[in-house]
GROMACS .gro file of C-alpha atoms in nm:
model
  402
    1UNK     CA    1  -1.263  16.893  13.723
    2UNK     CA    2  -0.923  16.940  13.893
    3UNK     CA    3  -0.812  17.291  13.647
    4UNK     CA    4  -1.108  17.452  13.643
    5UNK     CA    5  -1.053  17.404  14.063
    6UNK     CA    6  -0.718  17.597  14.012
    7UNK     CA    7  -0.831  17.846  13.782
    8UNK     CA    8  -1.136  17.952  14.025
    9UNK     CA    9  -0.891  17.992  14.317
   10UNK     CA   10  -0.659  18.182  14.152
   11UNK     CA   11  -0.955  18.408  14.001
   12UNK     CA   12  -1.046  18.405  14.383
   13UNK     CA   13  -0.665  18.533  14.459
   14UNK     CA   14  -0.714  18.837  14.232
   15UNK     CA   15  -0.818  19.183  14.336
   16UNK     CA   16  -1.118  19.253  14.201
   17UNK     CA   17  -1.259  19.587  14.147
   18UNK     CA   18  -1.583  19.495  14.410
   19UNK     CA   19  -1.332  19.485  14.712
   20UNK     CA   20  -1.144  19.786  14.603
   21UNK     CA   21  -1.459  19.998  14.621
   22UNK     CA   22  -1.534  19.843  14.931
   23UNK     CA   23  -1.197  19.966  15.088
   24UNK     CA   24  -1.415  20.334  15.056
   25UNK     CA   25  -1.689  20.200  15.198
   26UNK     CA   26  -1.483  19.984  15.515
   27UNK     CA   27  -1.066  20.103  15.498
   28UNK     CA   28  -0.931  19.811  15.555
   29UNK     CA   29  -0.567  19.863  15.663
   30UNK     CA   30  -0.278  19.655  15.433
   31UNK     CA   31  -0.053  19.623  15.757
   32UNK     CA   32  -0.347  19.577  16.044
   33UNK     CA   33  -0.121  19.294  16.240
   34UNK     CA   34   0.210  19.425  16.115
   35UNK     CA   35   0.520  19.444  16.254
   36UNK     CA   36   0.513  19.809  16.284
   37UNK     CA   37   0.118  19.861  16.412
   38UNK     CA   38   0.106  20.020  16.727
   39UNK     CA   39  -0.107  19.714  16.825
   40UNK     CA   40   0.238  19.506  16.790
   41UNK     CA   41   0.519  19.678  16.902
   42UNK     CA   42   0.682  19.591  17.215
   43UNK     CA   43   0.688  19.762  17.532
   44UNK     CA   44   1.006  19.682  17.595
   45UNK     CA   45   1.172  20.039  17.602
   46UNK     CA   46   1.514  20.012  17.338
   47UNK     CA   47   1.728  20.248  17.586
   48UNK     CA   48   1.776  19.975  17.810
   49UNK     CA   49   1.827  19.694  17.558
   50UNK     CA   50   1.971  19.800  17.260
   51UNK     CA   51   1.841  19.748  16.907
   52UNK     CA   52   1.606  19.433  16.936
   53UNK     CA   53   1.379  19.310  16.658
   54UNK     CA   54   0.994  19.205  16.773
   55UNK     CA   55   0.693  19.102  16.614
   56UNK     CA   56   0.396  19.016  16.774
   57UNK     CA   57   0.124  19.144  17.016
   58UNK     CA   58   0.351  19.136  17.326
   59UNK     CA   59   0.198  18.760  17.414
   60UNK     CA   60   0.386  18.442  17.488
   61UNK     CA   61   0.363  18.351  17.101
   62UNK     CA   62   0.575  18.691  17.029
   63UNK     CA   63   0.916  18.820  16.972
   64UNK     CA   64   0.994  19.061  17.212
   65UNK     CA   65   1.351  19.080  17.148
   66UNK     CA   66   1.485  18.952  17.419
   67UNK     CA   67   1.746  18.706  17.491
   68UNK     CA   68   1.776  18.618  17.862
   69UNK     CA   69   2.032  18.387  18.022
   70UNK     CA   70   1.890  18.348  18.361
   71UNK     CA   71   2.187  18.143  18.572
   72UNK     CA   72   1.998  17.989  18.858
   73UNK     CA   73   1.673  17.991  18.674
   74UNK     CA   74   1.587  17.641  18.813
   75UNK     CA   75   1.551  17.806  19.192
   76UNK     CA   76   1.268  17.932  19.364
   77UNK     CA   77   1.306  18.299  19.197
   78UNK     CA   78   1.435  18.172  18.871
   79UNK     CA   79   1.109  17.996  18.790
   80UNK     CA   80   0.895  18.313  18.838
   81UNK     CA   81   1.120  18.546  18.619
   82UNK     CA   82   1.164  18.231  18.334
   83UNK     CA   83   0.720  18.233  18.350
   84UNK     CA   84   0.748  18.673  18.353
   85UNK     CA   85   1.021  18.702  18.070
   86UNK     CA   86   0.816  18.383  17.860
   87UNK     CA   87   0.497  18.560  17.905
   88UNK     CA   88   0.605  18.854  17.701
   89UNK     CA   89   0.770  18.599  17.383
   90UNK     CA   90   1.139  18.633  17.517
   91UNK     CA   91   1.386  18.345  17.444
   92UNK     CA   92   1.520  18.207  17.745
   93UNK     CA   93   1.835  17.986  17.832
   94UNK     CA   94   1.845  17.804  18.104
   95UNK     CA   95   2.188  17.685  18.247
   96UNK     CA   96   2.184  17.419  18.468
   97UNK     CA   97   2.400  17.156  18.609
   98UNK     CA   98   2.196  16.894  18.775
   99UNK     CA   99   1.992  16.620  18.612
  100UNK     CA  100   1.755  16.656  18.274
  101UNK     CA  101   1.477  16.683  18.510
  102UNK     CA  102   1.564  16.990  18.747
  103UNK     CA  103   1.421  17.199  18.423
  104UNK     CA  104   1.129  17.089  18.273
  105UNK     CA  105   0.863  17.239  18.473
  106UNK     CA  106   1.029  17.572  18.316
  107UNK     CA  107   0.941  17.430  17.940
  108UNK     CA  108   0.570  17.476  17.992
  109UNK     CA  109   0.593  17.870  18.058
  110UNK     CA  110   0.706  17.971  17.689
  111UNK     CA  111   0.654  17.894  17.340
  112UNK     CA  112   0.789  17.612  17.182
  113UNK     CA  113   1.149  17.633  17.160
  114UNK     CA  114   1.119  17.970  17.357
  115UNK     CA  115   1.305  17.764  17.706
  116UNK     CA  116   1.641  17.635  17.611
  117UNK     CA  117   1.791  17.385  17.882
  118UNK     CA  118   2.126  17.441  17.830
  119UNK     CA  119   2.369  17.224  18.058
  120UNK     CA  120   2.700  17.405  18.237
  121UNK     CA  121   2.985  17.396  18.419
  122UNK     CA  122   2.946  17.651  18.735
  123UNK     CA  123   3.344  17.641  18.747
  124UNK     CA  124   3.424  17.625  18.356
  125UNK     CA  125   3.484  17.949  18.156
  126UNK     CA  126   3.410  17.812  17.845
  127UNK     CA  127   3.121  17.640  17.926
  128UNK     CA  128   2.946  17.973  18.057
  129UNK     CA  129   3.070  18.163  17.749
  130UNK     CA  130   2.842  17.880  17.542
  131UNK     CA  131   2.593  17.957  17.736
  132UNK     CA  132   2.587  18.350  17.754
  133UNK     CA  133   2.688  18.367  17.357
  134UNK     CA  134   2.366  18.430  17.199
  135UNK     CA  135   2.166  18.645  17.459
  136UNK     CA  136   2.184  19.023  17.460
  137UNK     CA  137   2.042  18.986  17.852
  138UNK     CA  138   2.217  18.838  18.174
  139UNK     CA  139   2.024  18.767  18.512
  140UNK     CA  140   2.200  18.594  18.778
  141UNK     CA  141   2.005  18.454  19.059
  142UNK     CA  142   2.261  18.223  19.136
  143UNK     CA  143   2.316  18.217  19.580
  144UNK     CA  144   2.282  18.007  19.812
  145UNK     CA  145   2.226  18.008  20.182
  146UNK     CA  146   2.435  17.737  20.382
  147UNK     CA  147   2.787  17.553  20.228
  148UNK     CA  148   2.824  17.219  20.142
  149UNK     CA  149   3.144  17.010  20.055
  150UNK     CA  150   3.206  17.147  19.713
  151UNK     CA  151   3.085  17.517  19.755
  152UNK     CA  152   3.130  17.746  19.985
  153UNK     CA  153   2.976  18.065  20.032
  154UNK     CA  154   3.242  18.311  19.839
  155UNK     CA  155   3.214  18.105  19.598
  156UNK     CA  156   2.876  18.111  19.497
  157UNK     CA  157   2.742  18.380  19.586
  158UNK     CA  158   3.070  18.595  19.531
  159UNK     CA  159   3.324  18.454  19.265
  160UNK     CA  160   3.050  18.336  19.057
  161UNK     CA  161   2.869  18.660  19.009
  162UNK     CA  162   3.214  18.829  18.951
  163UNK     CA  163   3.229  18.545  18.658
  164UNK     CA  164   2.931  18.599  18.488
  165UNK     CA  165   3.042  19.023  18.475
  166UNK     CA  166   3.348  19.008  18.334
  167UNK     CA  167   3.226  18.722  18.097
  168UNK     CA  168   2.940  18.961  18.009
  169UNK     CA  169   3.180  19.260  18.004
  170UNK     CA  170   3.398  19.069  17.672
  171UNK     CA  171   3.097  18.999  17.521
  172UNK     CA  172   2.983  19.311  17.404
  173UNK     CA  173   2.687  19.254  17.326
  174UNK     CA  174   2.489  19.213  17.645
  175UNK     CA  175   2.311  19.528  17.698
  176UNK     CA  176   2.148  19.452  18.045
  177UNK     CA  177   2.317  19.224  18.350
  178UNK     CA  178   2.094  19.214  18.701
  179UNK     CA  179   2.214  19.091  18.991
  180UNK     CA  180   2.003  18.955  19.243
  181UNK     CA  181   2.188  19.009  19.593
  182UNK     CA  182   1.976  18.988  19.935
  183UNK     CA  183   1.870  19.268  20.145
  184UNK     CA  184   2.122  19.369  20.408
  185UNK     CA  185   2.382  19.267  20.227
  186UNK     CA  186   2.711  19.494  20.411
  187UNK     CA  187   3.063  19.410  20.384
  188UNK     CA  188   3.054  19.485  20.810
  189UNK     CA  189   2.715  19.240  20.870
  190UNK     CA  190   2.785  18.961  21.077
  191UNK     CA  191   2.681  18.696  20.844
  192UNK     CA  192   2.925  18.564  20.594
  193UNK     CA  193   2.656  18.532  20.317
  194UNK     CA  194   2.543  18.865  20.322
  195UNK     CA  195   2.887  18.970  20.314
  196UNK     CA  196   3.006  18.710  20.006
  197UNK     CA  197   2.647  18.908  19.853
  198UNK     CA  198   2.824  19.286  19.946
  199UNK     CA  199   3.152  19.176  19.781
  200UNK     CA  200   2.978  19.038  19.451
  201UNK     CA  201   2.779  19.402  19.394
  202UNK     CA  202   3.099  19.557  19.454
  203UNK     CA  203   3.286  19.339  19.171
  204UNK     CA  204   2.980  19.328  18.958
  205UNK     CA  205   2.949  19.741  18.992
  206UNK     CA  206   3.327  19.762  18.922
  207UNK     CA  207   3.334  19.582  18.608
  208UNK     CA  208   2.960  19.676  18.476
  209UNK     CA  209   2.895  20.033  18.653
  210UNK     CA  210   2.551  20.004  18.414
  211UNK     CA  211   2.449  19.683  18.578
  212UNK     CA  212   2.089  19.685  18.805
  213UNK     CA  213   2.137  19.522  19.120
  214UNK     CA  214   1.819  19.369  19.329
  215UNK     CA  215   1.802  19.316  19.680
  216UNK     CA  216   1.509  19.150  19.819
  217UNK     CA  217   1.394  19.056  20.175
  218UNK     CA  218   1.322  18.643  20.279
  219UNK     CA  219   1.086  18.566  19.930
  220UNK     CA  220   0.784  18.449  20.060
  221UNK     CA  221   0.582  18.171  19.816
  222UNK     CA  222   0.479  17.826  19.734
  223UNK     CA  223   0.787  17.663  19.753
  224UNK     CA  224   0.934  17.910  20.006
  225UNK     CA  225   1.222  17.847  20.236
  226UNK     CA  226   1.089  18.033  20.573
  227UNK     CA  227   0.688  17.964  20.607
  228UNK     CA  228   0.743  17.592  20.474
  229UNK     CA  229   0.990  17.478  20.665
  230UNK     CA  230   0.800  17.635  21.013
  231UNK     CA  231   0.519  17.491  20.919
  232UNK     CA  232   0.641  17.135  20.864
  233UNK     CA  233   0.864  17.138  21.173
  234UNK     CA  234   0.525  17.270  21.366
  235UNK     CA  235   0.373  16.966  21.234
  236UNK     CA  236   0.547  16.693  21.291
  237UNK     CA  237   0.701  16.844  21.661
  238UNK     CA  238   0.393  17.034  21.776
  239UNK     CA  239   0.623  17.344  21.852
  240UNK     CA  240   0.863  17.606  21.709
  241UNK     CA  241   1.177  17.740  21.762
  242UNK     CA  242   1.186  18.065  21.781
  243UNK     CA  243   1.574  18.215  21.774
  244UNK     CA  244   1.676  18.476  22.000
  245UNK     CA  245   1.362  18.591  22.195
  246UNK     CA  246   1.189  18.641  21.833
  247UNK     CA  247   1.169  19.041  21.807
  248UNK     CA  248   1.400  19.051  21.482
  249UNK     CA  249   1.235  19.243  21.242
  250UNK     CA  250   1.220  19.093  20.885
  251UNK     CA  251   1.042  19.238  20.650
  252UNK     CA  252   0.926  18.955  20.398
  253UNK     CA  253   0.858  19.014  20.030
  254UNK     CA  254   0.594  18.793  19.778
  255UNK     CA  255   0.848  18.666  19.533
  256UNK     CA  256   0.595  18.761  19.236
  257UNK     CA  257   0.597  19.082  19.313
  258UNK     CA  258   1.045  19.036  19.297
  259UNK     CA  259   1.019  18.864  18.952
  260UNK     CA  260   0.747  19.175  18.842
  261UNK     CA  261   1.022  19.476  18.980
  262UNK     CA  262   1.317  19.251  18.747
  263UNK     CA  263   1.068  19.255  18.447
  264UNK     CA  264   1.037  19.654  18.540
  265UNK     CA  265   1.390  19.690  18.554
  266UNK     CA  266   1.386  19.504  18.191
  267UNK     CA  267   1.107  19.710  18.089
  268UNK     CA  268   1.240  20.073  18.140
  269UNK     CA  269   1.398  20.343  17.946
  270UNK     CA  270   1.760  20.264  18.129
  271UNK     CA  271   1.658  20.462  18.434
  272UNK     CA  272   1.705  20.163  18.686
  273UNK     CA  273   2.080  20.093  18.468
  274UNK     CA  274   2.360  20.127  18.756
  275UNK     CA  275   2.133  20.170  19.028
  276UNK     CA  276   2.076  19.909  19.373
  277UNK     CA  277   1.730  19.797  19.481
  278UNK     CA  278   1.593  19.689  19.820
  279UNK     CA  279   1.271  19.519  19.723
  280UNK     CA  280   1.101  19.445  20.078
  281UNK     CA  281   0.751  19.387  20.168
  282UNK     CA  282   0.473  19.631  20.236
  283UNK     CA  283   0.476  19.527  20.656
  284UNK     CA  284   0.800  19.498  20.928
  285UNK     CA  285   0.755  19.150  21.122
  286UNK     CA  286   0.883  19.042  21.442
  287UNK     CA  287   0.984  18.664  21.408
  288UNK     CA  288   0.678  18.625  21.638
  289UNK     CA  289   0.437  18.794  21.443
  290UNK     CA  290   0.497  18.586  21.141
  291UNK     CA  291   0.503  18.286  21.364
  292UNK     CA  292   0.184  18.364  21.448
  293UNK     CA  293   0.090  18.443  21.099
  294UNK     CA  294   0.164  18.098  20.990
  295UNK     CA  295   0.000  17.912  21.283
  296UNK     CA  296  -0.325  18.145  21.250
  297UNK     CA  297  -0.300  18.010  20.847
  298UNK     CA  298  -0.260  17.652  20.926
  299UNK     CA  299  -0.498  17.614  21.161
  300UNK     CA  300  -0.256  17.479  21.493
  301UNK     CA  301  -0.219  17.574  21.844
  302UNK     CA  302   0.080  17.822  21.893
  303UNK     CA  303   0.360  17.684  22.099
  304UNK     CA  304   0.658  17.806  22.084
  305UNK     CA  305   1.022  17.725  22.250
  306UNK     CA  306   1.281  18.037  22.244
  307UNK     CA  307   1.615  17.949  22.220
  308UNK     CA  308   1.863  18.252  22.285
  309UNK     CA  309   2.139  18.266  22.001
  310UNK     CA  310   2.401  18.109  22.209
  311UNK     CA  311   2.206  17.787  22.231
  312UNK     CA  312   2.104  17.772  21.876
  313UNK     CA  313   2.447  17.889  21.732
  314UNK     CA  314   2.596  17.606  21.974
  315UNK     CA  315   2.329  17.384  21.808
  316UNK     CA  316   2.447  17.460  21.481
  317UNK     CA  317   2.790  17.454  21.471
  318UNK     CA  318   2.856  17.122  21.469
  319UNK     CA  319   2.768  17.083  21.131
  320UNK     CA  320   2.999  17.323  20.961
  321UNK     CA  321   3.274  17.213  21.194
  322UNK     CA  322   3.249  16.835  21.008
  323UNK     CA  323   3.147  16.980  20.690
  324UNK     CA  324   3.500  16.958  20.515
  325UNK     CA  325   3.673  16.688  20.786
  326UNK     CA  326   3.364  16.378  20.689
  327UNK     CA  327   3.414  16.104  20.381
  328UNK     CA  328   3.040  16.176  20.280
  329UNK     CA  329   2.757  16.482  20.266
  330UNK     CA  330   2.597  16.587  20.546
  331UNK     CA  331   2.210  16.690  20.581
  332UNK     CA  332   2.117  17.017  20.520
  333UNK     CA  333   2.023  17.308  20.753
  334UNK     CA  334   1.671  17.382  20.785
  335UNK     CA  335   1.580  17.590  21.127
  336UNK     CA  336   1.923  17.564  21.285
  337UNK     CA  337   2.153  17.751  21.001
  338UNK     CA  338   2.434  17.912  21.138
  339UNK     CA  339   2.485  18.189  20.919
  340UNK     CA  340   2.083  18.233  20.942
  341UNK     CA  341   2.156  18.252  21.304
  342UNK     CA  342   2.442  18.536  21.289
  343UNK     CA  343   2.225  18.734  21.002
  344UNK     CA  344   1.906  18.715  21.255
  345UNK     CA  345   2.107  18.887  21.516
  346UNK     CA  346   2.066  19.246  21.332
  347UNK     CA  347   1.729  19.394  21.210
  348UNK     CA  348   1.695  19.279  20.815
  349UNK     CA  349   1.456  19.605  20.678
  350UNK     CA  350   1.488  19.864  20.362
  351UNK     CA  351   1.706  20.154  20.455
  352UNK     CA  352   1.541  20.525  20.451
  353UNK     CA  353   1.645  20.664  20.178
  354UNK     CA  354   1.735  20.339  19.940
  355UNK     CA  355   1.507  20.294  19.572
  356UNK     CA  356   1.220  20.083  19.658
  357UNK     CA  357   0.892  19.937  19.464
  358UNK     CA  358   0.819  20.262  19.398
  359UNK     CA  359   1.023  20.384  19.163
  360UNK     CA  360   0.967  20.056  18.982
  361UNK     CA  361   0.579  20.168  18.971
  362UNK     CA  362   0.478  19.823  19.157
  363UNK     CA  363   0.296  19.839  19.480
  364UNK     CA  364   0.409  19.490  19.662
  365UNK     CA  365   0.108  19.276  19.811
  366UNK     CA  366   0.071  19.225  20.170
  367UNK     CA  367   0.106  18.885  20.330
  368UNK     CA  368  -0.169  18.844  20.485
  369UNK     CA  369  -0.413  18.626  20.130
  370UNK     CA  370  -0.307  18.444  19.818
  371UNK     CA  371   0.069  18.524  19.904
  372UNK     CA  372   0.036  18.257  20.178
  373UNK     CA  373  -0.260  18.066  20.057
  374UNK     CA  374  -0.042  17.747  20.024
  375UNK     CA  375  -0.001  17.720  20.367
  376UNK     CA  376  -0.416  17.582  20.368
  377UNK     CA  377  -0.261  17.250  20.290
  378UNK     CA  378  -0.114  17.198  20.599
  379UNK     CA  379  -0.457  17.204  20.796
  380UNK     CA  380  -0.557  16.921  20.964
  381UNK     CA  381  -0.817  16.744  20.806
  382UNK     CA  382  -0.837  16.928  20.492
  383UNK     CA  383  -0.855  17.294  20.395
  384UNK     CA  384  -1.128  17.384  20.526
  385UNK     CA  385  -1.066  17.216  20.853
  386UNK     CA  386  -0.784  17.265  21.115
  387UNK     CA  387  -0.716  17.209  21.434
  388UNK     CA  388  -0.822  17.537  21.569
  389UNK     CA  389  -1.156  17.509  21.363
  390UNK     CA  390  -1.407  17.559  21.588
  391UNK     CA  391  -1.177  17.728  21.853
  392UNK     CA  392  -1.415  18.041  21.856
  393UNK     CA  393  -1.737  17.782  21.965
  394UNK     CA  394  -1.837  17.854  22.355
  395UNK     CA  395  -1.745  17.606  22.572
  396UNK     CA  396  -2.158  17.582  22.690
  397UNK     CA  397  -2.212  17.512  22.329
  398UNK     CA  398  -1.976  17.195  22.322
  399UNK     CA  399  -2.088  17.063  22.653
  400UNK     CA  400  -2.424  17.062  22.529
  401UNK     CA  401  -2.304  16.877  22.201
  402UNK     CA  402  -2.159  16.555  22.424
   0.00000   0.00000   0.00000
């Protein structure tokens, strides 16, 4: 019986005359899902990323040909960049220096084996070379807005980036290098962070003139470090300190738009190579206006304490003075960060003649609405309520209810 079944199956596998005749009535391509079919070709341009091997329709189970090492992938912006890369079928190498749990949320973003965590030491050159060895794209997202006992502003934001560019140049197979800096980076900035970022840009473009530099403004999103901190402080202490008089202008941008801009630069025909892009949102806010938007979303009564710059600097200075003098780590600064206070003494908006989202074909989203929906979790009594839920009800109606 088994022999008969095998013979029947063999006959079914042979091309029959009836099937051949059907091809004239209903044409069937032998390469309908081949890698060279127009439906299956990746949209990733070859000029920018070199000769790549691609397969599939462009989804997460495809092969885009990109093998990207994303430094800083475990951070705020990193998770969105990794998700965008994995979504188009790229293999993402995730260097990490923390515990084994710090990268596990990234594993779900790609197909099996496409997200590869790799333990490394940012101060060990051989360790960096190992995580870059098989890559053809390097994206550097490393950055820190405060100093610690182990890492200074200059080491994290400048020297590490310069070292990555040097190793990428020696590698020889890195087709694209994308450096994420900060809006407002300048050698003359009052902020040490922004001065270090400017020095990193200069060093990278000196080593790799074809590198692309992104300067995003303050990032807004579910894990952001501005509206979340403000909301937590306002809920805990019932007021919010405004550094200065609240008139400093900033141009916050939705984090998903910045990740999309990085992908757009990676997918282009090489036109973004060697250029600097300033990525700001469509609206410019003063600190007071942004705080008003936060209070409106969390439905709390706005209460402010305006802290003049000299007093704010005096409150933030002790941590910086004691940072390397005490034998134990100090708490990380949230609201009163001395370097951020220095940065807030000047406006941080997109320059007039800068390359922006428009050149990358992206329309950034306004903040009000979906981008700040995560703030609903701070509403008292649940997302549908809040302290100011009934503020529009007239006092007469409220008295009648009593």
